[in-house]
XYZ file of C-alpha atoms in Angstrom:
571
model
C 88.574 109.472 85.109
C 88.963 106.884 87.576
C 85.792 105.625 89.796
C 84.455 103.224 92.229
C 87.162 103.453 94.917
C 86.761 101.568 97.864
C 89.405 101.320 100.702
C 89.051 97.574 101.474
C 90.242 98.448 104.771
C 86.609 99.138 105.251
C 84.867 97.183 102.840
C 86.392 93.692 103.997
C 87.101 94.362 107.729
C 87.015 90.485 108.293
C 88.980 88.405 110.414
C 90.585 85.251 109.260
C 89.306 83.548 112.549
C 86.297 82.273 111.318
C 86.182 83.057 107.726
C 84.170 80.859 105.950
C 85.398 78.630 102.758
C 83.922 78.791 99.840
C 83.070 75.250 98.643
C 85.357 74.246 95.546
C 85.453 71.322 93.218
C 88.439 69.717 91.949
C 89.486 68.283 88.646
C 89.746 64.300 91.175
C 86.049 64.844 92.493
C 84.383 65.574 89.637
C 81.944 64.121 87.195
C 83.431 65.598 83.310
C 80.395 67.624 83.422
C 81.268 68.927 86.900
C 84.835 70.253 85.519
C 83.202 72.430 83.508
C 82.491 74.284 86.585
C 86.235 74.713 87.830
C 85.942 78.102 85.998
C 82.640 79.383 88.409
C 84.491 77.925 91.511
C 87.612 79.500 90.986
C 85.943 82.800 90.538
C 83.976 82.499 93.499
C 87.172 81.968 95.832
C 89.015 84.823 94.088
C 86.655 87.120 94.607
C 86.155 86.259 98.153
C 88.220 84.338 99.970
C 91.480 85.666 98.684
C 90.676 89.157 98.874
C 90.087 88.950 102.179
C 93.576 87.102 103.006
C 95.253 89.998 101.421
C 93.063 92.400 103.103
C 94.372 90.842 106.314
C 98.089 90.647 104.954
C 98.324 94.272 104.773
C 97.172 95.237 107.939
C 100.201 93.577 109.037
C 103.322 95.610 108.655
C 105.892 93.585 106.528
C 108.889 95.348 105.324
C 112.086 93.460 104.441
C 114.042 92.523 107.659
C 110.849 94.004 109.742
C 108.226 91.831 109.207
C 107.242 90.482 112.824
C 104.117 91.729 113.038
C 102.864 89.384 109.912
C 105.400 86.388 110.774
C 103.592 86.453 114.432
C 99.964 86.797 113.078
C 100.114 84.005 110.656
C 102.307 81.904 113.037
C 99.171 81.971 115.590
C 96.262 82.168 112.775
C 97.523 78.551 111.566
C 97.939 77.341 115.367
C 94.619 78.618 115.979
C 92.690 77.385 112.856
C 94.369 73.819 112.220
C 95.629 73.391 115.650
C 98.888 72.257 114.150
C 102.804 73.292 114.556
C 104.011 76.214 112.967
C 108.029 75.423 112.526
C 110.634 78.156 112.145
C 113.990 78.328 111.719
C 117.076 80.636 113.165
C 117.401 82.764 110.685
C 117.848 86.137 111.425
C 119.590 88.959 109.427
C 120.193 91.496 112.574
C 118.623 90.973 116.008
C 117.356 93.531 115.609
C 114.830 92.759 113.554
C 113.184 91.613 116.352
C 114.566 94.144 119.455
C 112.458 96.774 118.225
C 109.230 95.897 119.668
C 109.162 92.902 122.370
C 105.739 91.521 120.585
C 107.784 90.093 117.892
C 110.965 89.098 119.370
C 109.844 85.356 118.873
C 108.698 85.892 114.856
C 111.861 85.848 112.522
C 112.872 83.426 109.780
C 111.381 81.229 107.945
C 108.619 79.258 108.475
C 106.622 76.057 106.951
C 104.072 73.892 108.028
C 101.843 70.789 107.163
C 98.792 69.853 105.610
C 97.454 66.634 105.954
C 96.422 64.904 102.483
C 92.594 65.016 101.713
C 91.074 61.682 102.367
C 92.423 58.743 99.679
C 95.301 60.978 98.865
C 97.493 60.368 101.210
C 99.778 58.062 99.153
C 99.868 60.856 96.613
C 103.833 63.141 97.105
C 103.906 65.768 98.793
C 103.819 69.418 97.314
C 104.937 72.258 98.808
C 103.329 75.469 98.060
C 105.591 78.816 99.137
C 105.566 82.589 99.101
C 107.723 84.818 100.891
C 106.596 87.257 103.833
C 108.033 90.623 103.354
C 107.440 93.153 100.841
C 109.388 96.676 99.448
C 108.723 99.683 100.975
C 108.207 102.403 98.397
C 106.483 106.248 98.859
C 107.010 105.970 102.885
C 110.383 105.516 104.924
C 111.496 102.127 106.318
C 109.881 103.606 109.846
C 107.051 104.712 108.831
C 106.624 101.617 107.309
C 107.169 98.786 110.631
C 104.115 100.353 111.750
C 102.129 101.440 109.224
C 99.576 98.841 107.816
C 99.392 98.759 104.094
C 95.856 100.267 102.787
C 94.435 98.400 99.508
C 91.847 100.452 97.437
C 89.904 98.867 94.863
C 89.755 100.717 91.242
C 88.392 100.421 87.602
C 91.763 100.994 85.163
C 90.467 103.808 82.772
C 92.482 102.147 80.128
C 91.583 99.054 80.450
C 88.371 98.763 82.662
C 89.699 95.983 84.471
C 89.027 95.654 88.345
C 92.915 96.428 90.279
C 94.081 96.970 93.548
C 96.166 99.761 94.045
C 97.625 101.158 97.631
C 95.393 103.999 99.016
C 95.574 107.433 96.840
C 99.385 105.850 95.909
C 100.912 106.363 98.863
C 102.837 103.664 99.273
C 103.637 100.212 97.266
C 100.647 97.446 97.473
C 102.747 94.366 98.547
C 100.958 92.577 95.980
C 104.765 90.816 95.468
C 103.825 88.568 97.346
C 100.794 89.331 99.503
C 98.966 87.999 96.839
C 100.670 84.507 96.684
C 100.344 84.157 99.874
C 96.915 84.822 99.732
C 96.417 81.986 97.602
C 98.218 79.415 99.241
C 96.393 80.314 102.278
C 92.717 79.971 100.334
C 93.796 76.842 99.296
C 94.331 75.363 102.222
C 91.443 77.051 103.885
C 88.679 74.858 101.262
C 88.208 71.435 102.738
C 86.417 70.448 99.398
C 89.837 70.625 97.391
C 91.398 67.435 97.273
C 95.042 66.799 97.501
C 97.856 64.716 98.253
C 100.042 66.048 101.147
C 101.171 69.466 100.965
C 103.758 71.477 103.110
C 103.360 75.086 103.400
C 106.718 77.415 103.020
C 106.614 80.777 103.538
C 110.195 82.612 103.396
C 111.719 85.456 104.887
C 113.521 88.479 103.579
C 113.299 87.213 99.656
C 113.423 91.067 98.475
C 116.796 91.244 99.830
C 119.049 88.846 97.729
C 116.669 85.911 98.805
C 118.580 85.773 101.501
C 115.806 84.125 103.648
C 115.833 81.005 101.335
C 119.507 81.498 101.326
C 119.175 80.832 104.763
C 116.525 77.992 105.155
C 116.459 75.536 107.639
C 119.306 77.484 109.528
C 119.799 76.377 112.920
C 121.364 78.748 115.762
C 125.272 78.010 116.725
C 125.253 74.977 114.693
C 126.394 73.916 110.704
C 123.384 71.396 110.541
C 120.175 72.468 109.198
C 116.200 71.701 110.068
C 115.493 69.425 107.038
C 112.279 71.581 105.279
C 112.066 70.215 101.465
C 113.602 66.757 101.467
C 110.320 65.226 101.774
C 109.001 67.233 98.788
C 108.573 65.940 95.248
C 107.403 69.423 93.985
C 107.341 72.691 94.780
C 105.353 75.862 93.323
C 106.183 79.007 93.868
C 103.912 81.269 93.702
C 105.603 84.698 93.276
C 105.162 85.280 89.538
C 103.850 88.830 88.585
C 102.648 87.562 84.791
C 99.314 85.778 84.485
C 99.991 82.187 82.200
C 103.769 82.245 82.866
C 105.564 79.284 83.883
C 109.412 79.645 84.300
C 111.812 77.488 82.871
C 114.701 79.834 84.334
C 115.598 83.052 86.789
C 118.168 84.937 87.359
C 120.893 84.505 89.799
C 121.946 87.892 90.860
C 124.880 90.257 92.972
C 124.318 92.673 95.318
C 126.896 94.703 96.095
C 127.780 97.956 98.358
C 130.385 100.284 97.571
C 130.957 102.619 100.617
C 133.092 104.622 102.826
C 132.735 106.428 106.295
C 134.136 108.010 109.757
C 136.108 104.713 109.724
C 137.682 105.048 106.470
C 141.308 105.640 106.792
C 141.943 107.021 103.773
C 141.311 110.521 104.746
C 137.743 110.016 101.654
C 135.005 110.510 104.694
C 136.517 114.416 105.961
C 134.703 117.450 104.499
C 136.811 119.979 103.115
C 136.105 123.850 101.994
C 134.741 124.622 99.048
C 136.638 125.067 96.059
C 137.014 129.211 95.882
C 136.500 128.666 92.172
C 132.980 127.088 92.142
C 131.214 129.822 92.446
C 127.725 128.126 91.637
C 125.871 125.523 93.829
C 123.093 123.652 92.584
C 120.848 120.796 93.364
C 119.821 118.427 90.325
C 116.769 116.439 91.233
C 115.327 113.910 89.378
C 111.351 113.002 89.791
C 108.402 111.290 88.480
C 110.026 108.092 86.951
C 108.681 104.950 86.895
C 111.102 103.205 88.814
C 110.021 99.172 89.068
C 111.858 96.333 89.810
C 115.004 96.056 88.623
C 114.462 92.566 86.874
C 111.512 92.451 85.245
C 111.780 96.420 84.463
C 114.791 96.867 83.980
C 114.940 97.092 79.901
C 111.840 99.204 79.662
C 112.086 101.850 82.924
C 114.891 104.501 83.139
C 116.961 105.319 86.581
C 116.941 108.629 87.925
C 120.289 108.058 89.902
C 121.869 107.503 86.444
C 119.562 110.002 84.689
C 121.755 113.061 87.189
C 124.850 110.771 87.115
C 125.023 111.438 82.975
C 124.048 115.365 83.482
C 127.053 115.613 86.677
C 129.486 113.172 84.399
C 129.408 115.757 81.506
C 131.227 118.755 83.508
C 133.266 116.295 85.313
C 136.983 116.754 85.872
C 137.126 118.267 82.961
C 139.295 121.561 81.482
C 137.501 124.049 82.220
C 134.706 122.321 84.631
C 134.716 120.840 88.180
C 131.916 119.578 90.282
C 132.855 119.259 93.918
C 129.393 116.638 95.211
C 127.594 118.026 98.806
C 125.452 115.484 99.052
C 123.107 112.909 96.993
C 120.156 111.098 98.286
C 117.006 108.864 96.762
C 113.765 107.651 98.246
C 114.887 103.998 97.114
C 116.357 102.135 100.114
C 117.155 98.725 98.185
C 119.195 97.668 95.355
C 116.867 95.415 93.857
C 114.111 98.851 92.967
C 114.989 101.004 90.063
C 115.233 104.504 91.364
C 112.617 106.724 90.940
C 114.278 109.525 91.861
C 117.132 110.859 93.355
C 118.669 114.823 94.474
C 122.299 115.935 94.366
C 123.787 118.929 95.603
C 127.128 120.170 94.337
C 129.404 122.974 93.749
C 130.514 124.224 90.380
C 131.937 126.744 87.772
C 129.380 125.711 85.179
C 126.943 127.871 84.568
C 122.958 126.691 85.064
C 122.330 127.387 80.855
C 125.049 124.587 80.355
C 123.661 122.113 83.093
C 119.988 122.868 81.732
C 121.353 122.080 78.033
C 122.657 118.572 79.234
C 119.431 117.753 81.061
C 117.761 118.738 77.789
C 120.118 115.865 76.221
C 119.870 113.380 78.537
C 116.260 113.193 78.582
C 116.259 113.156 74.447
C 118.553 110.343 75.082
C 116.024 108.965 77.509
C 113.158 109.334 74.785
C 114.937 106.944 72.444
C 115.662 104.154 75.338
C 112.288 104.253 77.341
C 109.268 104.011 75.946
C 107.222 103.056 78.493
C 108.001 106.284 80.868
C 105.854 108.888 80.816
C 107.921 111.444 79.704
C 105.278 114.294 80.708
C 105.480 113.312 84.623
C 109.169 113.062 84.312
C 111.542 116.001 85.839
C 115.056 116.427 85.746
C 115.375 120.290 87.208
C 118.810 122.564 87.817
C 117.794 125.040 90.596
C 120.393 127.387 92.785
C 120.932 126.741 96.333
C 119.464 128.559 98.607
C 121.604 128.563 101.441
C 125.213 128.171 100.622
C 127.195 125.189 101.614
C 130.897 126.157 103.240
C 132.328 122.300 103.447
C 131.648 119.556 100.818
C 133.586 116.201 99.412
C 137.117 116.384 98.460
C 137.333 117.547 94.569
C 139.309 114.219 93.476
C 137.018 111.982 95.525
C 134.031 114.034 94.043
C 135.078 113.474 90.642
C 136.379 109.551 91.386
C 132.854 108.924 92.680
C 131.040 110.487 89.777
C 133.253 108.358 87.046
C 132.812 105.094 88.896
C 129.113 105.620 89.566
C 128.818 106.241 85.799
C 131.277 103.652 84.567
C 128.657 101.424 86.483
C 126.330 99.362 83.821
C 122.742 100.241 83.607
C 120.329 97.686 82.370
C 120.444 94.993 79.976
C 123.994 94.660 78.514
C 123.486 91.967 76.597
C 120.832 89.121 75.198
C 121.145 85.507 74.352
C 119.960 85.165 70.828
C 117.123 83.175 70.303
C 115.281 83.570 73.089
C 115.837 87.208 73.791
C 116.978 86.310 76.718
C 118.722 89.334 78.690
C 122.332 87.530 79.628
C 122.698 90.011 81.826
C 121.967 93.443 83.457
C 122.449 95.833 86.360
C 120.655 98.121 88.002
C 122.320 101.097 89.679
C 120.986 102.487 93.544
C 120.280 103.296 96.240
C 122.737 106.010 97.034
C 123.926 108.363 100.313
C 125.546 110.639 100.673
C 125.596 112.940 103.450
C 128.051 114.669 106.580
C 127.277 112.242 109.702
C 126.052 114.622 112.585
C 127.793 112.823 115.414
C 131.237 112.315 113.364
C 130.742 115.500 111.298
C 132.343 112.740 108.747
C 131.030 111.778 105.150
C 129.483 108.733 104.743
C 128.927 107.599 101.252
C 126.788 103.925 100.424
C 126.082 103.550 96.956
C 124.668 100.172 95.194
C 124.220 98.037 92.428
C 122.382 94.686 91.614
C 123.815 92.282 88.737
C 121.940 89.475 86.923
C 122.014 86.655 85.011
C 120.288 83.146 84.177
C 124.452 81.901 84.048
C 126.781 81.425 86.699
C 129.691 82.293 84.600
C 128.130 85.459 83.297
C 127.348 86.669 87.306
C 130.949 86.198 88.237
C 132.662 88.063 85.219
C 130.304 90.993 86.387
C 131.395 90.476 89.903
C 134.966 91.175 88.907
C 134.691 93.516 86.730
C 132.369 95.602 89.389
C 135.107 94.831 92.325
C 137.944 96.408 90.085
C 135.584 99.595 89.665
C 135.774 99.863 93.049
C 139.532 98.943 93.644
C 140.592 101.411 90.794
C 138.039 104.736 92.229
C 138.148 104.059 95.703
C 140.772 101.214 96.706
C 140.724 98.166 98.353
C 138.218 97.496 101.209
C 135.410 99.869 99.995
C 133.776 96.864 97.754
C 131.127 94.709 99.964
C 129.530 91.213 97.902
C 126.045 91.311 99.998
C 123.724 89.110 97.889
C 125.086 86.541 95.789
C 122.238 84.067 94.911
C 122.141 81.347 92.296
C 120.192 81.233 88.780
C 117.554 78.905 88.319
C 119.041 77.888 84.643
C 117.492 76.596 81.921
C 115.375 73.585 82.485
C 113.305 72.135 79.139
C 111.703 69.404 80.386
C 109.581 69.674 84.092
C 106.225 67.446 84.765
C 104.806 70.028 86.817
C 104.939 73.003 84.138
C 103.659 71.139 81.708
C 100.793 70.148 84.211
C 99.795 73.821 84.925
C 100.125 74.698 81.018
C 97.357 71.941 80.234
C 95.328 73.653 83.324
C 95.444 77.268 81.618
C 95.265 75.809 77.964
C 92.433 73.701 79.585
C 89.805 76.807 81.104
C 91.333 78.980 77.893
C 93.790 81.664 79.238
C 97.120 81.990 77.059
C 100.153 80.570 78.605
C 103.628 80.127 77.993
C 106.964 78.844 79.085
C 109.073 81.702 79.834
C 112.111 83.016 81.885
C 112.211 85.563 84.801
C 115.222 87.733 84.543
C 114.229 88.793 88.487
C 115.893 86.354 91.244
C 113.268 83.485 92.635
C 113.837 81.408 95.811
C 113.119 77.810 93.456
C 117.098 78.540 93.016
C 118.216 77.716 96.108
C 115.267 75.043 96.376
C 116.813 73.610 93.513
C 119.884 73.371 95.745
C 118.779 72.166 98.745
C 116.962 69.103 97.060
C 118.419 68.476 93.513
C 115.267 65.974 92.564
C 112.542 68.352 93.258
C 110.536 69.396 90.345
C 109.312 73.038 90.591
C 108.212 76.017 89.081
C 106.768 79.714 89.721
C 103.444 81.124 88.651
C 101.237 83.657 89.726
C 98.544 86.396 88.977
C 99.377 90.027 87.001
C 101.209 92.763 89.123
C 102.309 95.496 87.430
C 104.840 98.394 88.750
C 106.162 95.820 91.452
C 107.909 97.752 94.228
C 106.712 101.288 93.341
C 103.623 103.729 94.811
C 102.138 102.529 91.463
C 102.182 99.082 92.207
C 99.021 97.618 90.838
C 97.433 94.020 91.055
C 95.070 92.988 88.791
C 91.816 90.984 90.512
C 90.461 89.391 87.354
C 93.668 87.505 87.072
C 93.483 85.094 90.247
C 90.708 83.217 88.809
C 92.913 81.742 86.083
C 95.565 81.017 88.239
C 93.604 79.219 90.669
C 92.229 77.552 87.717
C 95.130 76.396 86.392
C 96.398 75.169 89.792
C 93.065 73.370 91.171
C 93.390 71.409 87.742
C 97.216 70.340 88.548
C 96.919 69.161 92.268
C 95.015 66.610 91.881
C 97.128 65.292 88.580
C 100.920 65.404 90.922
C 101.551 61.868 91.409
């Protein structure tokens, strides 16, 4: 039984105006005796300082694309406490992003900012620290979510007994990716006792959306010139790693993509048609209580319920003696980079519900054998009869074009790199719409998948292999590339890694060198400035992007351990 629950909301109802730092000493200032005590200071900010940052972080609304209301409170927090510039550049996804409430028109892209070097450091090279700003919205929809704040709840894990953060009775995700990271960059700064060289402070916009903020950095409005952010910079941690004692040699460059059609489509797909007089039977198939996750790190260990209904529907597909003519499909997942948790679909049919219930029956056996980290006692996959009865739906051959292509579509990893076990690459199917446009009284049908992969090559043989899906199901012009970053590949050798291994080795938590398989911004900061050395670490986050999302509190302490030992070594 769980116990001990505390909404921090009103347990830590401070300000960051006026929060006091907690001393810290660093690995430069001290005496060898005094290192010993790294371990003590570091726990002291975690369990303080930091918790309050992220406290403060989620009473700030922060979605992807609508996070304004964060962007403008740390924008004047910084002003305010270091009376320094806070620089931003013009990107900006839609406009608006920042038309829905006047407050924030002003708060979009990117933004970064200085910190002078500590006294007798200042010949030491600058470091840049960086997070991003927004977070995915799961268990709430995208409008709740603009103006809901975030409530964390602290928890004892009844496996485990470890202290966690969790969003309030799991109603939404935490936005521990990264409110947590940013929470520590923030603390950092915030000690005057830590001593550094100079240090720049980067955080991004839009990152869960094809890191299409660091895509984008430095933009500058009506012009091909960009504000010059990282030049300066001889390294650069990111800290946006959801694995305690990871260091990453390599991510994954990835491709989002949107296959769609709707009142514009001229190819006669979007009008709704009768019914088929032979499908006598309408049904909805809904899938529920997966695990869902991200779709990088989880996506070899956590099923999708879009493809979960997609191998049930594919079975009675266009077959001899079976049709299914879709109504409409919908999930709670609203971006491709989250593994569906679940998903509905409505259809007609002349398969009897015994036969439908006998595939479910199969596909979760097949499920069984794949997933072992599901719970396989919350999940549902459920056949029931429609109550009222539908009189238009899709077109039977687009029905049965979309259900092939949406299950010709790859699902997780498709293949590793022997030795490493490195996935080379893998996919992850969803969101999906479909649904008769009110307005129109037109279909319009949005479906998506993510691709990744550590290797260029690998990302753009997946690219055309997912464009001819779409060319050969739907024809030309229904395929849309929307996210198309680069991978961070394989890098042995990097002075700052090594650095932060010695830190954890150092205060005794277990470390390695590792890859990500998920997409990190150090790609395109890799890009940008060729010479910087940089990696990504971070505390433990479990469930990323899911109503389970759960951070673990005991691991910032090593993290900050690790790091405190490395700044002062970055010459």
């Amino acid at each position: 039984m769980k116990r001990n629950k505390i909404a921090f909301k009103i347990l830590l109802a401070t300000s960051w105006i006026g929060l006091a730092a907690t001393p810290i000493l660093t690995l430069a200032s001290c005496s060898n005796n005094e290192k010993d005590l790294i371990p003590n200071k570091a726990r002291e900010l975690s369990s303080k300082t930091i918790i309050h940052f992220f406290n403060d972080v989620c009473a700030y609304p922060h979605p992807t694309y609508w996070f304004g209301p964060l962007n403008k409170h740390l924008t004047e927090y910084i002003e305010e406490k270091y009376g320094i510039t806070v620089h931003r550049d013009d990107y900006l996804k839609s406009t608006a992003q920042t038309d829905w409430d006047a407050k924030y028109k002003n708060y979009y892209g990117n933004i970064w900012f200085d910190i002078p070097a500590s006294k007798g450091y200042e010949n030491f090279p600058k470091v840049a620290l960086q997070g991003h700003m927004d977070m995915v919205i799961d268990g709430i929809s995208l409008e709740e979510a603009k103006t809901t704040p975030i409530v964390p709840e602290f928890d004892i894990e009844e496996e485990t007994n470890a202290s966690i953060i969790h969003s309030k009775d799991h109603k939404t995700s935490l936005g521990a990716d990264d409110g947590i990271g940013m929470s520590i960059i923030l603390s950092l700064i915030e000690d005057k006792s830590i001593n550094h060289g100079p240090i720049k402070v980067l955080f991004t916009a839009d990152e869960e959306d094809g890191l299409i903020g660091a895509a984008n950095l430095g933009m500058k409005k009506d012009s091909s010139e960009k504000y010059d952010v990282l030049s300066d910079c001889k390294y650069l941690l990111n800290i946006d790693n959801e694995s305690l004692g990871e260091l990453i040699k390599s991510s994954g460059g990835l491709r989002y993509f949107w296959y769609q059609f709707n009142d514009k489509d001229a190819s006669g797909n979007a009008k709704p048609v009768e019914i088929d007089s032979a499908l006598t039977n309408q049904f909805t198939i809904s899938a529920s209580g997966f695990r869902g996750g991200h779709s990088g790190d989880d996506i070899s260990h956590h099923a999708n319920a879009i493809k979960a209904v997609l191998d049930v529907l594919n079975e009675f597909n266009n077959k001899e003696n079976s049709k299914i003519q879709l109504i409409s499909a919908s999930t709670s997942a609203n971006v491709v980079n989250t593994i569906p948790r679940d998903a509905k679909f409505l259809f007609a049919t002349n398969v009897n519900k015994d036969k439908i219930n006998a595939q479910i029956q199969t596909v979760i056996n097949d499920l069984k054998g794949k997933y072992t980290a599901e719970d396989f006692n919350a999940i549902k996959i459920e056949c029931n009869a429609n109550e009222n009865i539908e009189t238009k739906g899709l077109g039977l051959d687009i029905s049965s074009k979309l259900i092939t292509m949406m299950s010709k579509f790859w699902f997780g990893v498709k293949d590793y790199l022997i030795p490493d076990k490195m996935p080379s690459i893998s996919a992850n199917v969803g969101p999906i719409n479909l649904s008769i446009n009110n307005e129109t009284n037109l279909y319009t049908f949005k479906f998506g998948t993510a691709s990744r992969s550590c290797y260029r090559n690998v990302l753009t043989d997946f690219e055309n292999e997912n464009k001819k899906l779409s060319d050969d199901y739907l024809g030309p012009d229904h395929y849309n590339l929307f996210g198309n970053a680069p991978p961070f590949e394989p890098e042995e050798k990097n002075t700052l890694r090594a650095t932060l291994i010695d830190g954890f080795t150092k205060y005794g938590t277990a470390s390695k060198i590792t890859y990500t398989h998920g997409g990190l911004e150090i790609s395109y900061f890799k890009e940008i400035n060729p010479n910087i050395i940089l990696t990504s670490v971070g505390a433990q986050i479990r469930n990323c992007h899911t109503i389970n999302e759960t951070f673990y509190i005991d691991t910032i302490a090593p993290t900050i351990e690790a790091i405190l030992y490395t700044l002062p070594l970055l010459k």
